XYZ file of C-alpha atoms in Angstrom:
577
model
C 106.736 89.469 136.686
C 104.487 86.424 136.531
C 102.205 85.277 133.705
C 99.213 86.269 135.838
C 100.541 89.829 136.084
C 100.731 90.014 132.277
C 97.339 88.429 131.529
C 95.255 90.210 134.188
C 95.407 93.719 132.595
C 94.672 92.272 129.135
C 91.748 90.253 130.502
C 90.379 93.282 132.317
C 90.650 95.386 129.154
C 88.924 92.682 127.104
C 85.995 92.552 129.522
C 85.623 96.351 129.739
C 82.470 97.281 127.752
C 82.502 99.868 124.971
C 79.660 101.838 123.356
C 78.908 98.985 120.961
C 78.441 96.638 123.916
C 75.766 98.967 125.300
C 73.807 98.965 122.015
C 74.151 95.210 121.588
C 73.034 94.534 125.169
C 69.891 96.613 124.586
C 69.075 94.452 121.541
C 69.758 91.211 123.428
C 67.739 92.206 126.495
C 64.879 93.427 124.309
C 64.774 90.085 122.476
C 64.836 88.185 125.783
C 61.958 90.269 127.183
C 59.842 89.583 124.096
C 60.606 85.860 124.272
C 59.694 85.687 127.974
C 56.465 87.617 127.401
C 55.464 85.402 124.498
C 56.395 82.266 126.429
C 54.213 83.246 129.379
C 51.146 83.284 127.111
C 51.607 79.587 126.346
C 51.199 78.613 130.016
C 47.601 79.876 130.226
C 44.657 77.466 130.466
C 42.890 76.591 127.197
C 39.748 78.348 128.421
C 41.647 81.669 128.176
C 41.247 81.466 124.388
C 37.462 81.767 124.821
C 37.717 84.510 127.436
C 39.974 86.653 125.226
C 39.150 85.638 121.617
C 40.894 86.925 118.501
C 39.560 90.317 117.377
C 40.200 92.594 114.393
C 41.467 95.432 116.597
C 44.684 96.679 114.900
C 46.133 97.504 118.336
C 46.310 93.764 119.042
C 48.411 93.043 115.953
C 51.852 93.624 117.589
C 51.061 90.969 120.230
C 49.661 88.648 117.559
C 52.771 89.178 115.433
C 55.004 88.290 118.391
C 53.102 85.049 119.025
C 53.229 84.033 115.351
C 56.905 84.906 114.986
C 57.845 82.885 118.079
C 55.998 79.855 116.722
C 57.780 80.169 113.387
C 61.199 80.665 114.996
C 60.705 77.592 117.198
C 59.609 75.621 114.144
C 62.681 76.744 112.162
C 64.992 75.682 115.029
C 63.347 72.244 115.058
C 63.653 72.123 111.260
C 67.400 72.845 111.409
C 67.985 70.072 113.957
C 65.872 67.687 111.866
C 67.745 68.714 108.694
C 71.204 68.047 110.142
C 70.239 64.603 111.416
C 68.050 63.438 108.540
C 70.086 64.806 105.623
C 73.394 63.582 107.054
C 72.091 60.058 107.562
C 70.498 59.967 104.091
C 73.628 61.318 102.369
C 76.128 59.134 104.214
C 74.308 55.813 104.439
C 73.222 54.135 101.215
C 70.842 51.762 102.972
C 69.340 54.544 105.068
C 68.965 56.582 101.881
C 66.807 53.810 100.369
C 64.234 54.484 103.099
C 64.710 58.116 104.068
C 64.525 59.809 100.654
C 61.291 58.081 99.504
C 59.927 58.768 102.999
C 60.859 62.430 102.589
C 58.947 62.479 99.290
C 55.920 61.154 101.155
C 56.286 63.550 104.093
C 56.462 66.639 101.890
C 53.389 65.452 99.980
C 51.263 65.005 103.116
C 49.147 68.190 103.304
C 49.322 70.318 106.424
C 45.642 69.602 107.066
C 46.543 65.925 107.058
C 49.068 66.469 109.844
C 46.629 68.672 111.746
C 43.847 66.106 111.433
C 45.828 63.480 113.323
C 48.081 65.591 115.578
C 45.769 68.241 117.075
C 43.962 65.762 119.299
C 47.282 64.131 120.264
C 48.906 67.392 121.403
C 45.746 68.583 123.142
C 45.574 65.302 125.077
C 49.305 65.513 125.817
C 48.709 68.774 127.721
C 44.998 68.646 128.592
C 43.325 71.965 129.272
C 46.468 73.993 128.457
C 47.248 76.402 125.626
C 50.695 74.777 125.396
C 49.217 71.669 123.747
C 47.557 73.757 121.018
C 50.783 75.758 120.620
C 52.751 72.548 120.042
C 50.215 71.399 117.453
C 50.592 74.746 115.673
C 54.415 74.658 115.822
C 54.430 71.084 114.512
C 52.176 72.095 111.616
C 54.486 75.011 110.719
C 57.477 72.657 111.057
C 55.954 70.391 108.405
C 55.864 73.363 106.019
C 59.514 74.278 106.682
C 61.627 71.172 107.196
C 61.391 69.247 103.945
C 62.958 71.749 101.524
C 65.793 72.462 103.981
C 66.471 68.733 104.262
C 66.460 68.292 100.477
C 68.839 71.241 100.131
C 71.388 69.907 102.590
C 71.113 66.380 101.199
C 71.720 67.721 97.686
C 74.731 69.758 98.841
C 76.297 66.858 100.729
C 75.910 64.615 97.684
C 77.537 67.206 95.413
C 80.635 68.216 97.365
C 83.422 68.865 94.793
C 85.780 65.942 94.361
C 88.901 67.984 95.093
C 87.473 68.947 98.496
C 86.653 65.297 99.218
C 90.203 64.300 98.322
C 91.576 67.052 100.572
C 89.475 65.786 103.522
C 90.764 62.256 102.907
C 94.372 63.435 102.746
C 93.921 65.105 106.145
C 92.432 61.827 107.513
C 89.288 63.544 108.798
C 86.830 61.313 110.595
C 83.174 61.231 109.563
C 82.304 63.665 112.367
C 85.129 66.063 111.456
C 84.299 65.938 107.754
C 80.657 66.731 108.524
C 81.472 69.919 110.456
C 84.526 71.018 108.457
C 83.399 70.174 104.907
C 79.767 69.102 104.533
C 78.111 71.778 106.673
C 80.225 74.709 105.365
C 79.679 73.638 101.742
C 75.922 73.239 102.310
C 75.601 76.527 104.204
C 74.767 78.955 101.317
C 71.948 76.789 99.973
C 70.734 75.899 103.454
C 70.492 79.549 104.512
C 68.488 80.552 101.442
C 66.181 77.583 101.991
C 65.830 78.508 105.674
C 64.744 81.992 104.595
C 62.324 80.408 102.136
C 61.011 78.106 104.867
C 60.541 80.997 107.273
C 58.693 83.006 104.672
C 56.832 80.031 103.249
C 55.566 79.223 106.722
C 53.342 82.300 106.498
C 51.480 80.567 103.680
C 50.248 77.872 106.071
C 50.092 79.884 109.273
C 46.399 80.655 108.649
C 45.557 76.947 108.660
C 47.791 76.205 111.652
C 46.500 79.005 113.931
C 42.816 78.663 113.050
C 42.350 74.888 113.324
C 39.036 73.206 112.566
C 38.988 69.411 112.404
C 35.500 67.968 112.680
C 34.045 69.112 115.997
C 37.409 70.344 117.295
C 38.038 74.073 116.830
C 41.084 75.855 118.250
C 41.916 79.478 117.414
C 45.280 80.696 118.683
C 46.080 84.427 118.802
C 48.267 85.286 115.830
C 48.408 86.932 112.431
C 47.104 83.754 110.798
C 43.936 83.632 112.889
C 43.583 87.417 112.434
C 43.620 86.922 108.633
C 41.150 84.029 108.844
C 38.712 86.200 110.834
C 39.182 89.139 108.432
C 38.371 86.882 105.458
C 35.299 85.518 107.243
C 34.028 89.035 108.002
C 35.106 90.470 104.605
C 37.144 93.202 106.313
C 39.545 94.604 103.700
C 40.986 97.157 106.129
C 41.950 94.380 108.558
C 43.639 92.459 105.730
C 45.590 95.618 104.880
C 46.732 95.945 108.505
C 47.763 92.262 108.500
C 49.822 92.730 105.319
C 51.555 95.790 106.783
C 52.333 93.898 109.996
C 53.710 90.942 108.038
C 55.931 93.266 106.024
C 57.329 94.917 109.173
C 57.931 91.543 110.849
C 59.722 90.219 107.754
C 61.910 93.339 107.609
C 62.713 92.895 111.305
C 63.817 89.282 111.151
C 65.610 89.927 107.850
C 67.715 92.677 109.451
C 68.143 91.058 112.874
C 68.474 87.395 111.895
C 68.924 86.441 108.258
C 71.035 89.328 106.987
C 73.696 88.717 109.701
C 73.648 84.995 108.939
C 74.044 85.588 105.184
C 76.951 87.972 105.784
C 78.584 85.570 108.251
C 78.132 82.562 105.953
C 79.728 84.280 102.954
C 83.047 82.851 104.129
C 81.736 79.370 103.311
C 81.310 80.068 99.603
C 83.294 77.682 97.417
C 85.620 80.301 95.960
C 89.163 80.200 94.656
C 89.182 83.930 93.980
C 87.987 86.591 96.386
C 84.546 88.091 95.909
C 84.612 91.869 95.593
C 80.992 92.323 96.678
C 80.546 90.405 99.916
C 77.182 90.852 101.708
C 77.149 93.095 104.755
C 75.054 93.394 107.912
C 74.935 96.264 110.387
C 73.920 93.857 113.175
C 76.903 91.587 112.514
C 79.226 94.597 112.337
C 77.754 95.845 115.626
C 78.470 92.604 117.475
C 81.933 92.336 115.923
C 82.773 95.778 117.346
C 81.736 94.844 120.863
C 84.431 94.052 123.386
C 82.872 92.461 126.463
C 80.246 90.446 124.583
C 82.853 89.039 122.201
C 85.065 88.094 125.132
C 82.156 86.238 126.718
C 81.730 84.147 123.544
C 85.302 82.822 123.613
C 84.488 79.824 125.864
C 81.608 78.836 123.554
C 83.880 79.165 120.509
C 86.468 76.957 122.194
C 83.788 74.393 123.053
C 82.499 74.437 119.474
C 86.011 73.898 118.133
C 86.606 71.019 120.522
C 83.310 69.332 119.579
C 83.936 69.695 115.837
C 87.398 68.141 116.293
C 86.092 64.952 117.908
C 87.362 61.930 116.017
C 84.095 60.023 115.604
C 83.871 57.680 112.635
C 80.666 56.384 111.046
C 80.192 52.637 111.567
C 81.507 50.715 108.563
C 78.153 49.075 107.890
C 76.477 52.457 107.431
C 79.047 54.118 105.208
C 78.626 54.694 101.513
C 80.511 51.933 99.655
C 83.783 52.854 97.965
C 85.626 51.159 95.156
C 87.517 49.046 97.673
C 84.484 48.489 99.860
C 81.885 46.753 97.667
C 78.341 46.601 99.038
C 77.097 43.233 100.247
C 74.388 42.022 97.866
C 73.037 39.649 100.492
C 72.641 42.397 103.075
C 71.116 44.647 100.418
C 68.601 41.961 99.497
C 67.629 41.416 103.156
C 67.322 45.162 103.741
C 65.192 45.587 100.611
C 62.965 42.707 101.719
C 62.453 44.400 105.100
C 61.509 47.673 103.379
C 59.052 45.906 101.064
C 57.535 43.979 103.962
C 57.111 47.133 106.051
C 55.585 49.020 103.127
C 53.257 46.138 102.354
C 52.090 45.964 105.964
C 51.349 49.716 106.006
C 49.429 49.456 102.727
C 47.426 46.515 104.086
C 46.451 48.406 107.254
C 45.362 51.424 105.201
C 43.327 49.123 102.939
C 41.623 47.516 105.928
C 40.732 50.916 107.359
C 39.376 52.319 104.095
C 37.546 49.209 102.877
C 35.359 49.252 105.991
C 33.546 52.405 104.795
C 34.612 53.169 101.201
C 34.219 51.315 97.926
C 36.098 51.134 94.597
C 34.051 54.030 93.185
C 35.377 56.304 95.962
C 38.947 55.347 95.099
C 38.400 55.920 91.366
C 36.875 59.351 92.046
C 39.753 60.370 94.330
C 42.341 59.189 91.762
C 40.591 61.271 89.101
C 40.736 64.326 91.353
C 44.421 63.614 91.935
C 45.186 63.513 88.203
C 43.487 66.883 87.732
C 45.620 68.411 90.497
C 48.705 66.736 88.981
C 48.006 68.455 85.662
C 47.716 71.835 87.399
C 50.932 71.322 89.341
C 52.893 70.274 86.232
C 51.789 73.282 84.188
C 52.417 75.727 87.038
C 55.922 74.373 87.765
C 56.829 74.650 84.069
C 55.629 78.262 83.930
C 57.432 79.149 87.184
C 60.648 77.591 85.831
C 60.580 79.655 82.644
C 60.035 82.841 84.637
C 62.195 82.466 87.743
C 65.315 80.584 86.597
C 66.609 83.518 84.479
C 65.590 86.000 87.189
C 67.274 83.914 89.912
C 70.527 83.628 87.942
C 70.536 87.363 87.245
C 70.044 88.144 90.945
C 72.373 85.464 92.311
C 75.352 86.563 90.186
C 75.028 90.079 91.651
C 75.497 89.804 95.443
C 74.721 93.470 96.100
C 71.463 93.178 94.167
C 70.605 89.947 95.980
C 71.175 91.731 99.277
C 68.696 94.480 98.336
C 66.079 92.150 96.854
C 66.234 89.644 99.703
C 63.601 91.348 101.939
C 61.239 91.840 98.983
C 61.613 88.203 97.943
C 60.945 87.098 101.512
C 57.793 89.225 101.661
C 56.513 87.859 98.347
C 57.263 84.310 99.504
C 55.458 85.011 102.758
C 52.358 86.385 101.043
C 49.637 83.843 101.906
C 47.271 82.788 99.153
C 44.418 83.554 101.543
C 45.105 87.284 101.224
C 44.502 87.030 97.472
C 41.103 85.390 97.947
C 39.132 88.673 97.791
C 40.561 89.583 94.369
C 40.229 86.089 92.883
C 36.749 85.406 94.264
C 35.342 88.796 93.201
C 36.851 88.596 89.692
C 35.739 84.992 89.130
C 32.186 85.697 90.272
C 31.871 89.007 88.427
C 33.104 87.708 85.069
C 31.658 84.186 85.481
C 35.066 82.526 85.090
C 35.877 78.866 85.725
C 37.274 78.194 89.228
C 39.049 75.114 87.813
C 41.304 77.426 85.781
C 41.469 80.706 87.650
C 41.973 79.334 91.161
C 45.036 77.408 89.935
C 47.492 80.345 90.217
C 46.850 80.368 93.977
C 48.603 76.972 94.173
C 51.899 78.389 92.908
C 51.583 81.795 94.601
C 53.595 80.749 97.645
C 55.609 77.819 96.277
C 57.162 79.316 93.130
C 59.658 81.050 95.394
C 61.288 77.712 96.211
C 62.590 77.736 92.634
C 63.709 81.374 92.808
C 65.453 81.040 96.196
C 67.290 77.842 95.225
C 68.418 79.274 91.887
C 69.660 82.411 93.679
C 71.527 80.171 96.135
C 73.063 78.182 93.276
C 74.098 81.281 91.347
C 75.471 82.910 94.524
C 77.588 79.813 95.232
C 78.814 79.594 91.630
C 82.647 79.822 91.708
C 84.006 83.117 90.435
C 86.972 81.413 88.755
C 84.610 79.395 86.531
C 82.804 82.586 85.523
C 86.148 84.182 84.698
C 87.168 81.101 82.693
C 83.918 81.312 80.730
C 84.653 84.977 80.025
C 88.164 84.192 78.835
C 86.720 81.666 76.361
C 84.206 84.312 75.202
C 81.189 82.164 75.992
C 78.078 84.295 75.588
C 74.374 83.988 74.874
C 72.873 80.510 74.733
C 76.308 78.847 74.900
C 76.975 80.627 78.211
C 73.634 79.437 79.602
C 73.947 75.839 78.380
C 77.667 75.290 78.983
C 78.272 77.347 82.130
C 75.348 78.527 84.249
C 72.676 75.856 83.875
C 75.075 72.982 84.722
C 76.282 74.936 87.759
C 72.833 75.659 89.194
C 71.115 72.460 88.027
C 71.286 70.568 91.359
C 69.971 73.640 93.168
C 67.154 74.040 90.645
C 66.127 70.396 91.015
C 65.993 70.822 94.797
C 63.811 73.906 94.382
C 61.587 72.248 91.794
C 61.029 69.149 93.926
C 60.065 71.214 96.966
C 57.985 73.609 94.849
C 56.148 70.648 93.365
C 55.465 69.144 96.782
C 54.520 72.549 98.158
C 52.069 73.108 95.294
C 50.326 69.842 96.133
C 50.155 70.991 99.730
C 48.891 74.425 98.710
C 46.104 72.842 96.655
C 44.287 72.248 99.957
C 44.044 76.019 100.406
C 43.936 77.112 96.757
C 41.230 74.812 95.384
C 38.755 76.045 98.008
C 38.532 79.850 98.169
C 36.139 81.782 100.404
C 35.318 85.457 100.829
C 32.583 86.037 103.352
C 29.590 83.921 102.334
C 30.924 83.322 98.808
C 32.611 79.940 98.409
C 34.363 78.759 95.236
C 35.689 75.271 94.705
C 37.846 73.823 91.943
C 37.632 70.144 91.097
C 40.748 68.462 92.460
C 42.329 66.422 95.214
C 43.035 69.477 97.373
C 39.368 70.429 97.487
C 38.484 66.779 98.167
C 40.776 66.643 101.231
C 39.755 70.095 102.494
C 36.057 69.208 102.312
C 36.591 65.858 104.035
C 38.677 67.488 106.775
C 36.070 70.146 107.486
C 33.385 67.450 107.692
C 35.523 65.235 109.953
C 35.300 62.398 107.378
C 38.521 60.639 108.383
C 38.334 57.722 105.896
C 38.167 60.139 102.953
C 40.905 62.278 104.512
C 43.133 59.187 104.697
C 42.204 58.185 101.133
C 42.957 61.650 99.764
C 46.274 61.883 101.605
C 47.273 58.366 100.501
C 46.557 59.141 96.838
C 48.406 62.457 97.084
C 51.431 60.697 98.601
C 51.418 58.026 95.882
C 51.138 60.553 93.035
C 53.828 62.847 94.438
C 56.184 59.938 95.134
C 55.707 58.459 91.647
C 56.189 61.873 90.033
C 59.399 62.409 92.006
C 60.694 58.900 91.328
C 59.907 58.846 87.609
C 60.692 62.455 86.695
C 62.609 64.515 89.243
C 64.942 61.822 90.594
C 66.295 60.832 87.152
C 67.026 64.502 86.508
C 68.651 64.736 89.937
C 70.845 61.686 89.193
C 71.789 63.191 85.825
C 72.905 66.349 87.592
C 75.040 64.332 90.013
C 76.701 62.314 87.222
C 77.239 64.919 84.532
C 77.052 68.364 86.077
C 78.930 68.034 89.344
C 81.620 70.625 89.985
C 85.089 69.391 90.726
């Protein structure tokens, strides 16, 4: 009997489908059909948007939901690719970190309307007369609302890998490539997944602005839930807003069950545990695919390819590596690199000054800075309030995996709730009781971004090693001592990541929150967000650039002077291992 005679029956049995294969194939084919249908709509000419405009017919909502979901899924895929490349380079290269992390502070502070102002025309000209160009502009705008917090999360995780795991990777002589896939990515996975869920849900907050684009004389309205909500707000149609909320809830439940819940259950094996967790998350979709026979057999070649790629022995060039005790950094090279950074920054500042000075004066700058300080005060107060509320809640949820599994869809829905849907309540109450928009529009800024803090704290508490919790119990640490000595140090890096992204997101949300409309009623709070929104609507590009520049400067300074020192403290004093 030959080896072929032995393997052939086993191979035939492995490829023979079972009942679970049939169910899984139906799900896969259904997803492919929806993707193909949605993709075909992007190949239409741009004039088709005028022939078949967005309406408030509830029967159109399933198609609108499909279009919006596909844009958000494409944006999240682009965000993951960006995160792996950007965070890895920033975490592994000290000189790259000097540029990339401040640049990331600036990127997350640039409002979505700022990106739309300068990218819509570019993408429309890239594919003239086609819907695909507008679709790319929309996907890019959603990408800018998703990528930054995921990148910060992975960067934070890679910088806080426990020392014993680092020593183990060195003892096994892993190359930089092998360490990335075998240590850095698995360790970062819990926080990255929670931030991906937050990004997916947080994208709903900006989907209204990205699907209903108005920049000066350019107006593009793509079919989707965002443009549906914008039209419902314009026409004061409460029933349509109710239908939109129901559709959003169903879509969130669908991608929670079909996408994120399986990923969370699969990634539980990456938790940094030295004792087994008794309450591991579960997923019926993951269990379904694990019970298949033919589909699992078809994935074996891809698994082998993945294993081969992750085992490549690729080392990072010595000049880019983080310096070690035996590899001191070159002060001369550092000085030259710093001079290049300063020169590049100075040149960019000079070009911005030349552009603005042609039409604006010092009084315009002083006014914009004043608006920025008002928005800064709002952001600071709101982040402090959100911290006091959501850190204890996040710890309580994260330390109970079964509870986190049940609350996950609700948290995603709350994170996805766009501030625009709260406009009717806020506008009516403010007008009826003659309240100040400067105070009562402020909560809209934190409505969608406070969840960055909650999701990151849940991720930190979920990844908290069980053996440390058991050690704390054996020492009878309770009450405030338990919080100060055990939990807060363990989740501190995660909280800082959430707070930084929540702070940047609140600045971004100020564009939407400081200008609220309901039908013909328009309310405006005094602040930098309202300044940029007004300038964008008027097509006043110099003031748009000025507002964005001031927002970037304030956010960067706030991060550098406040959040980064706290982040460094967490790395020095509170690192596990």
